[in-house]
Amino acid sequence: YNAALLADKSGDVISRYYKTHPVMFGEYIPFGDWLPWLYKITPMSGGLSIGGGPTIFDVGGLKMSPSVCFESTIPHLIRGQLAELSREGTPADGLINVTNDGWFLRTIGPEQHLANAVLRAVEFRRPLVRCANTGVTCAIDQFGRVDRWTENFQEAVGIGTIRIPENQTLT
């Protein structure tokens, strides 16, 4: 699995989200389940398993819906997750995206990936917290304003305020 974990102050994992939309050729090889020999001719030893669906991370009383890496670039995926959480009676106040933009190296890629996160925040009128171990870590409000905590390949700790809007889009 590729996963986002929520830990409490003592470091114990209290919730987890398993990615539901793996990236082709990065996290699985098409038809690899039916033709396992394909994995023998690639650097991958096998594909990642797919998670069971969306979850909520309770962060200081805020209900945050996590996504992993490139899932933030897929509007219908995030929309579906928010809709499912609402149907289950746990609507999300905001979004969290964890990512590793290291494979972009020092290109414009991390900024493009960040731009997609901005679109998701505006599209769903929810704040989005983005944690990138080699990209831009930031908070994005529902209007797309970005409060950058780090730049690419920069070590830092970010502290900010997340405001939950009263009016959110229907999902």
PDB file of C-alpha atoms in Angstrom:
ATOM      1  CA  TYR A   1       0.000   0.000   0.000  1.00  0.00           C
ATOM      2  CA  ASN A   2       0.883   3.650  -0.358  1.00  0.00           C
ATOM      3  CA  ALA A   3      -0.599   5.282   2.724  1.00  0.00           C
ATOM      4  CA  ALA A   4      -1.122   8.435   4.752  1.00  0.00           C
ATOM      5  CA  LEU A   5      -0.932   7.921   8.505  1.00  0.00           C
ATOM      6  CA  LEU A   6      -2.259  10.057  11.342  1.00  0.00           C
ATOM      7  CA  ALA A   7      -0.306   9.772  14.580  1.00  0.00           C
ATOM      8  CA  ASP A   8      -1.119  11.150  18.013  1.00  0.00           C
ATOM      9  CA  LYS A   9       1.271  13.184  20.160  1.00  0.00           C
ATOM     10  CA  SER A  10       2.981  10.038  21.435  1.00  0.00           C
ATOM     11  CA  GLY A  11       3.616   8.788  17.883  1.00  0.00           C
ATOM     12  CA  ASP A  12       1.001   6.034  17.882  1.00  0.00           C
ATOM     13  CA  VAL A  13      -0.824   5.619  14.563  1.00  0.00           C
ATOM     14  CA  ILE A  14      -4.501   6.349  15.191  1.00  0.00           C
ATOM     15  CA  SER A  15      -5.792   6.381  11.617  1.00  0.00           C
ATOM     16  CA  ARG A  16      -4.625   5.493   8.135  1.00  0.00           C
ATOM     17  CA  TYR A  17      -5.706   6.029   4.563  1.00  0.00           C
ATOM     18  CA  TYR A  18      -4.587   3.643   1.827  1.00  0.00           C
ATOM     19  CA  LYS A  19      -4.294   5.159  -1.643  1.00  0.00           C
ATOM     20  CA  THR A  20      -7.153   4.119  -3.917  1.00  0.00           C
ATOM     21  CA  HIS A  21      -5.784   5.330  -7.256  1.00  0.00           C
ATOM     22  CA  PRO A  22      -2.220   4.097  -7.875  1.00  0.00           C
ATOM     23  CA  VAL A  23      -0.073   5.654 -10.597  1.00  0.00           C
ATOM     24  CA  MET A  24       0.514   3.514 -13.671  1.00  0.00           C
ATOM     25  CA  PHE A  25       4.172   2.465 -14.113  1.00  0.00           C
ATOM     26  CA  GLY A  26       5.053   4.135 -10.802  1.00  0.00           C
ATOM     27  CA  GLU A  27       2.971   2.007  -8.450  1.00  0.00           C
ATOM     28  CA  TYR A  28       1.768  -0.779 -10.717  1.00  0.00           C
ATOM     29  CA  ILE A  29       2.301  -2.205 -14.195  1.00  0.00           C
ATOM     30  CA  PRO A  30      -0.846  -2.497 -16.342  1.00  0.00           C
ATOM     31  CA  PHE A  31      -1.931  -6.139 -16.632  1.00  0.00           C
ATOM     32  CA  GLY A  32       0.726  -7.116 -14.068  1.00  0.00           C
ATOM     33  CA  ASP A  33      -1.823  -9.125 -12.088  1.00  0.00           C
ATOM     34  CA  TRP A  34      -2.527 -11.302 -15.139  1.00  0.00           C
ATOM     35  CA  LEU A  35       0.992 -11.258 -16.562  1.00  0.00           C
ATOM     36  CA  PRO A  36       3.286 -11.294 -13.502  1.00  0.00           C
ATOM     37  CA  TRP A  37       6.376 -11.754 -15.680  1.00  0.00           C
ATOM     38  CA  LEU A  38       6.012  -8.059 -16.590  1.00  0.00           C
ATOM     39  CA  TYR A  39       7.324  -7.198 -13.116  1.00  0.00           C
ATOM     40  CA  LYS A  40      10.464  -9.246 -13.804  1.00  0.00           C
ATOM     41  CA  ILE A  41      11.437  -6.933 -16.684  1.00  0.00           C
ATOM     42  CA  THR A  42      10.894  -3.726 -14.659  1.00  0.00           C
ATOM     43  CA  PRO A  43      12.540  -2.292 -11.543  1.00  0.00           C
ATOM     44  CA  MET A  44       9.301  -2.967  -9.627  1.00  0.00           C
ATOM     45  CA  SER A  45       8.954  -6.242  -7.749  1.00  0.00           C
ATOM     46  CA  GLY A  46       5.157  -6.029  -7.759  1.00  0.00           C
ATOM     47  CA  GLY A  47       2.309  -3.564  -7.763  1.00  0.00           C
ATOM     48  CA  LEU A  48       0.818  -1.832  -4.769  1.00  0.00           C
ATOM     49  CA  SER A  49      -2.524  -2.891  -3.326  1.00  0.00           C
ATOM     50  CA  ILE A  50      -5.485  -0.537  -3.569  1.00  0.00           C
ATOM     51  CA  GLY A  51      -7.121   0.855  -0.448  1.00  0.00           C
ATOM     52  CA  GLY A  52     -10.733   0.344   0.499  1.00  0.00           C
ATOM     53  CA  GLY A  53     -11.942   3.921   0.196  1.00  0.00           C
ATOM     54  CA  PRO A  54     -11.910   7.325   1.819  1.00  0.00           C
ATOM     55  CA  THR A  55     -11.462   7.991   5.504  1.00  0.00           C
ATOM     56  CA  ILE A  56     -11.505  10.915   7.887  1.00  0.00           C
ATOM     57  CA  PHE A  57      -8.552  12.094   9.948  1.00  0.00           C
ATOM     58  CA  ASP A  58      -9.738  13.899  13.081  1.00  0.00           C
ATOM     59  CA  VAL A  59      -7.118  16.618  13.509  1.00  0.00           C
ATOM     60  CA  GLY A  60      -7.844  18.844  16.469  1.00  0.00           C
ATOM     61  CA  GLY A  61     -11.590  18.419  15.979  1.00  0.00           C
ATOM     62  CA  LEU A  62     -11.415  19.075  12.214  1.00  0.00           C
ATOM     63  CA  LYS A  63     -12.538  16.302   9.898  1.00  0.00           C
ATOM     64  CA  MET A  64      -9.878  16.130   7.190  1.00  0.00           C
ATOM     65  CA  SER A  65     -10.042  13.873   4.123  1.00  0.00           C
ATOM     66  CA  PRO A  66      -6.588  12.597   3.127  1.00  0.00           C
ATOM     67  CA  SER A  67      -5.255  11.809  -0.330  1.00  0.00           C
ATOM     68  CA  VAL A  68      -1.851  10.526  -1.397  1.00  0.00           C
ATOM     69  CA  CYS A  69       0.360  12.160  -4.002  1.00  0.00           C
ATOM     70  CA  PHE A  70      -1.150  12.344  -7.484  1.00  0.00           C
ATOM     71  CA  GLU A  71      -4.673  11.612  -6.240  1.00  0.00           C
ATOM     72  CA  SER A  72      -4.916  15.395  -5.776  1.00  0.00           C
ATOM     73  CA  THR A  73      -4.728  15.809  -9.563  1.00  0.00           C
ATOM     74  CA  ILE A  74      -7.908  13.795 -10.154  1.00  0.00           C
ATOM     75  CA  PRO A  75     -10.994  15.932  -9.459  1.00  0.00           C
ATOM     76  CA  HIS A  76     -13.568  13.140  -9.854  1.00  0.00           C
ATOM     77  CA  LEU A  77     -11.665  10.969  -7.364  1.00  0.00           C
ATOM     78  CA  ILE A  78     -11.651  13.654  -4.651  1.00  0.00           C
ATOM     79  CA  ARG A  79     -15.283  14.545  -5.440  1.00  0.00           C
ATOM     80  CA  GLY A  80     -16.263  10.887  -5.083  1.00  0.00           C
ATOM     81  CA  GLN A  81     -14.423  10.554  -1.793  1.00  0.00           C
ATOM     82  CA  LEU A  82     -16.099  13.663  -0.374  1.00  0.00           C
ATOM     83  CA  ALA A  83     -19.512  12.452  -1.545  1.00  0.00           C
ATOM     84  CA  GLU A  84     -18.973   9.011   0.007  1.00  0.00           C
ATOM     85  CA  LEU A  85     -17.876  10.520   3.315  1.00  0.00           C
ATOM     86  CA  SER A  86     -20.979  12.765   3.329  1.00  0.00           C
ATOM     87  CA  ARG A  87     -23.256   9.787   2.629  1.00  0.00           C
ATOM     88  CA  GLU A  88     -21.631   7.966   5.554  1.00  0.00           C
ATOM     89  CA  GLY A  89     -22.428  10.910   7.836  1.00  0.00           C
ATOM     90  CA  THR A  90     -18.827  12.109   8.194  1.00  0.00           C
ATOM     91  CA  PRO A  91     -18.494  15.070   5.816  1.00  0.00           C
ATOM     92  CA  ALA A  92     -14.982  16.476   5.513  1.00  0.00           C
ATOM     93  CA  ASP A  93     -14.165  19.976   6.746  1.00  0.00           C
ATOM     94  CA  GLY A  94     -10.956  20.055   4.724  1.00  0.00           C
ATOM     95  CA  LEU A  95      -8.465  18.092   2.673  1.00  0.00           C
ATOM     96  CA  ILE A  96      -4.955  16.783   3.329  1.00  0.00           C
ATOM     97  CA  ASN A  97      -2.524  15.685   0.630  1.00  0.00           C
ATOM     98  CA  VAL A  98       0.773  13.948   1.400  1.00  0.00           C
ATOM     99  CA  THR A  99       3.254  13.602  -1.413  1.00  0.00           C
ATOM    100  CA  ASN A 100       6.820  12.970  -2.460  1.00  0.00           C
ATOM    101  CA  ASP A 101       7.693  15.261  -5.364  1.00  0.00           C
ATOM    102  CA  GLY A 102      11.313  14.061  -5.381  1.00  0.00           C
ATOM    103  CA  TRP A 103      10.964  12.255  -8.687  1.00  0.00           C
ATOM    104  CA  PHE A 104      10.360  15.649 -10.362  1.00  0.00           C
ATOM    105  CA  LEU A 105      13.917  16.606  -9.365  1.00  0.00           C
ATOM    106  CA  ARG A 106      14.524  20.340  -9.807  1.00  0.00           C
ATOM    107  CA  THR A 107      11.948  20.983 -12.533  1.00  0.00           C
ATOM    108  CA  ILE A 108       8.663  22.885 -12.668  1.00  0.00           C
ATOM    109  CA  GLY A 109       6.867  19.634 -11.742  1.00  0.00           C
ATOM    110  CA  PRO A 110       6.435  20.379  -8.013  1.00  0.00           C
ATOM    111  CA  GLU A 111       4.839  23.743  -8.824  1.00  0.00           C
ATOM    112  CA  GLN A 112       2.471  22.085 -11.298  1.00  0.00           C
ATOM    113  CA  HIS A 113       1.546  19.473  -8.709  1.00  0.00           C
ATOM    114  CA  LEU A 114       0.915  22.266  -6.190  1.00  0.00           C
ATOM    115  CA  ALA A 115      -1.287  24.067  -8.745  1.00  0.00           C
ATOM    116  CA  ASN A 116      -3.544  20.997  -8.877  1.00  0.00           C
ATOM    117  CA  ALA A 117      -3.911  21.089  -5.095  1.00  0.00           C
ATOM    118  CA  VAL A 118      -4.949  24.742  -5.349  1.00  0.00           C
ATOM    119  CA  LEU A 119      -7.617  23.744  -7.872  1.00  0.00           C
ATOM    120  CA  ARG A 120      -8.991  21.063  -5.519  1.00  0.00           C
ATOM    121  CA  ALA A 121      -9.234  23.545  -2.622  1.00  0.00           C
ATOM    122  CA  VAL A 122     -11.123  26.057  -4.768  1.00  0.00           C
ATOM    123  CA  GLU A 123     -13.245  23.438  -6.516  1.00  0.00           C
ATOM    124  CA  PHE A 124     -14.556  22.016  -3.224  1.00  0.00           C
ATOM    125  CA  ARG A 125     -14.337  25.249  -1.190  1.00  0.00           C
ATOM    126  CA  ARG A 126     -12.338  23.479   1.486  1.00  0.00           C
ATOM    127  CA  PRO A 127      -8.909  24.255   2.872  1.00  0.00           C
ATOM    128  CA  LEU A 128      -6.186  21.852   1.859  1.00  0.00           C
ATOM    129  CA  VAL A 129      -3.025  21.111   3.830  1.00  0.00           C
ATOM    130  CA  ARG A 130      -0.239  19.789   1.625  1.00  0.00           C
ATOM    131  CA  CYS A 131       2.713  17.914   3.140  1.00  0.00           C
ATOM    132  CA  ALA A 132       5.513  17.296   0.645  1.00  0.00           C
ATOM    133  CA  ASN A 133       8.807  15.815   1.764  1.00  0.00           C
ATOM    134  CA  THR A 134      10.627  17.270  -1.248  1.00  0.00           C
ATOM    135  CA  GLY A 135       8.090  19.735  -2.646  1.00  0.00           C
ATOM    136  CA  VAL A 136       6.064  22.655  -1.366  1.00  0.00           C
ATOM    137  CA  THR A 137       4.470  22.099   2.036  1.00  0.00           C
ATOM    138  CA  CYS A 138       1.700  24.615   2.600  1.00  0.00           C
ATOM    139  CA  ALA A 139      -1.862  25.430   3.558  1.00  0.00           C
ATOM    140  CA  ILE A 140      -4.312  26.485   0.859  1.00  0.00           C
ATOM    141  CA  ASP A 141      -7.568  28.207   1.753  1.00  0.00           C
ATOM    142  CA  GLN A 142     -10.874  27.693  -0.059  1.00  0.00           C
ATOM    143  CA  PHE A 143     -10.115  30.679  -2.313  1.00  0.00           C
ATOM    144  CA  GLY A 144      -6.789  29.227  -3.482  1.00  0.00           C
ATOM    145  CA  ARG A 145      -4.537  31.458  -1.391  1.00  0.00           C
ATOM    146  CA  VAL A 146      -1.339  29.578  -0.579  1.00  0.00           C
ATOM    147  CA  ASP A 147       0.506  29.972   2.721  1.00  0.00           C
ATOM    148  CA  ARG A 148       3.875  28.379   1.883  1.00  0.00           C
ATOM    149  CA  TRP A 149       5.709  26.744   4.736  1.00  0.00           C
ATOM    150  CA  THR A 150       8.557  25.290   2.661  1.00  0.00           C
ATOM    151  CA  GLU A 151      10.010  25.460  -0.812  1.00  0.00           C
ATOM    152  CA  ASN A 152      11.309  22.509  -2.817  1.00  0.00           C
ATOM    153  CA  PHE A 153      14.074  20.499  -1.099  1.00  0.00           C
ATOM    154  CA  GLN A 154      13.921  22.712   2.002  1.00  0.00           C
ATOM    155  CA  GLU A 155      13.773  21.385   5.551  1.00  0.00           C
ATOM    156  CA  ALA A 156      11.330  23.327   7.708  1.00  0.00           C
ATOM    157  CA  VAL A 157       8.403  23.085  10.066  1.00  0.00           C
ATOM    158  CA  GLY A 158       5.205  24.874   9.139  1.00  0.00           C
ATOM    159  CA  ILE A 159       2.640  26.208  11.548  1.00  0.00           C
ATOM    160  CA  GLY A 160      -0.548  27.846  10.375  1.00  0.00           C
ATOM    161  CA  THR A 161      -4.228  28.321  10.982  1.00  0.00           C
ATOM    162  CA  ILE A 162      -6.799  26.393   8.998  1.00  0.00           C
ATOM    163  CA  ARG A 163     -10.156  28.117   8.703  1.00  0.00           C
ATOM    164  CA  ILE A 164     -13.151  26.029   7.767  1.00  0.00           C
ATOM    165  CA  PRO A 165     -15.654  27.949   5.603  1.00  0.00           C
ATOM    166  CA  GLU A 166     -19.360  27.790   6.374  1.00  0.00           C
ATOM    167  CA  ASN A 167     -20.274  27.424   2.688  1.00  0.00           C
ATOM    168  CA  GLN A 168     -18.835  24.397   0.944  1.00  0.00           C
ATOM    169  CA  THR A 169     -19.700  22.936  -2.431  1.00  0.00           C
ATOM    170  CA  LEU A 170     -22.067  20.044  -2.775  1.00  0.00           C
ATOM    171  CA  THR A 171     -20.302  16.784  -3.460  1.00  0.00           C
TER     172      THR A 171
END
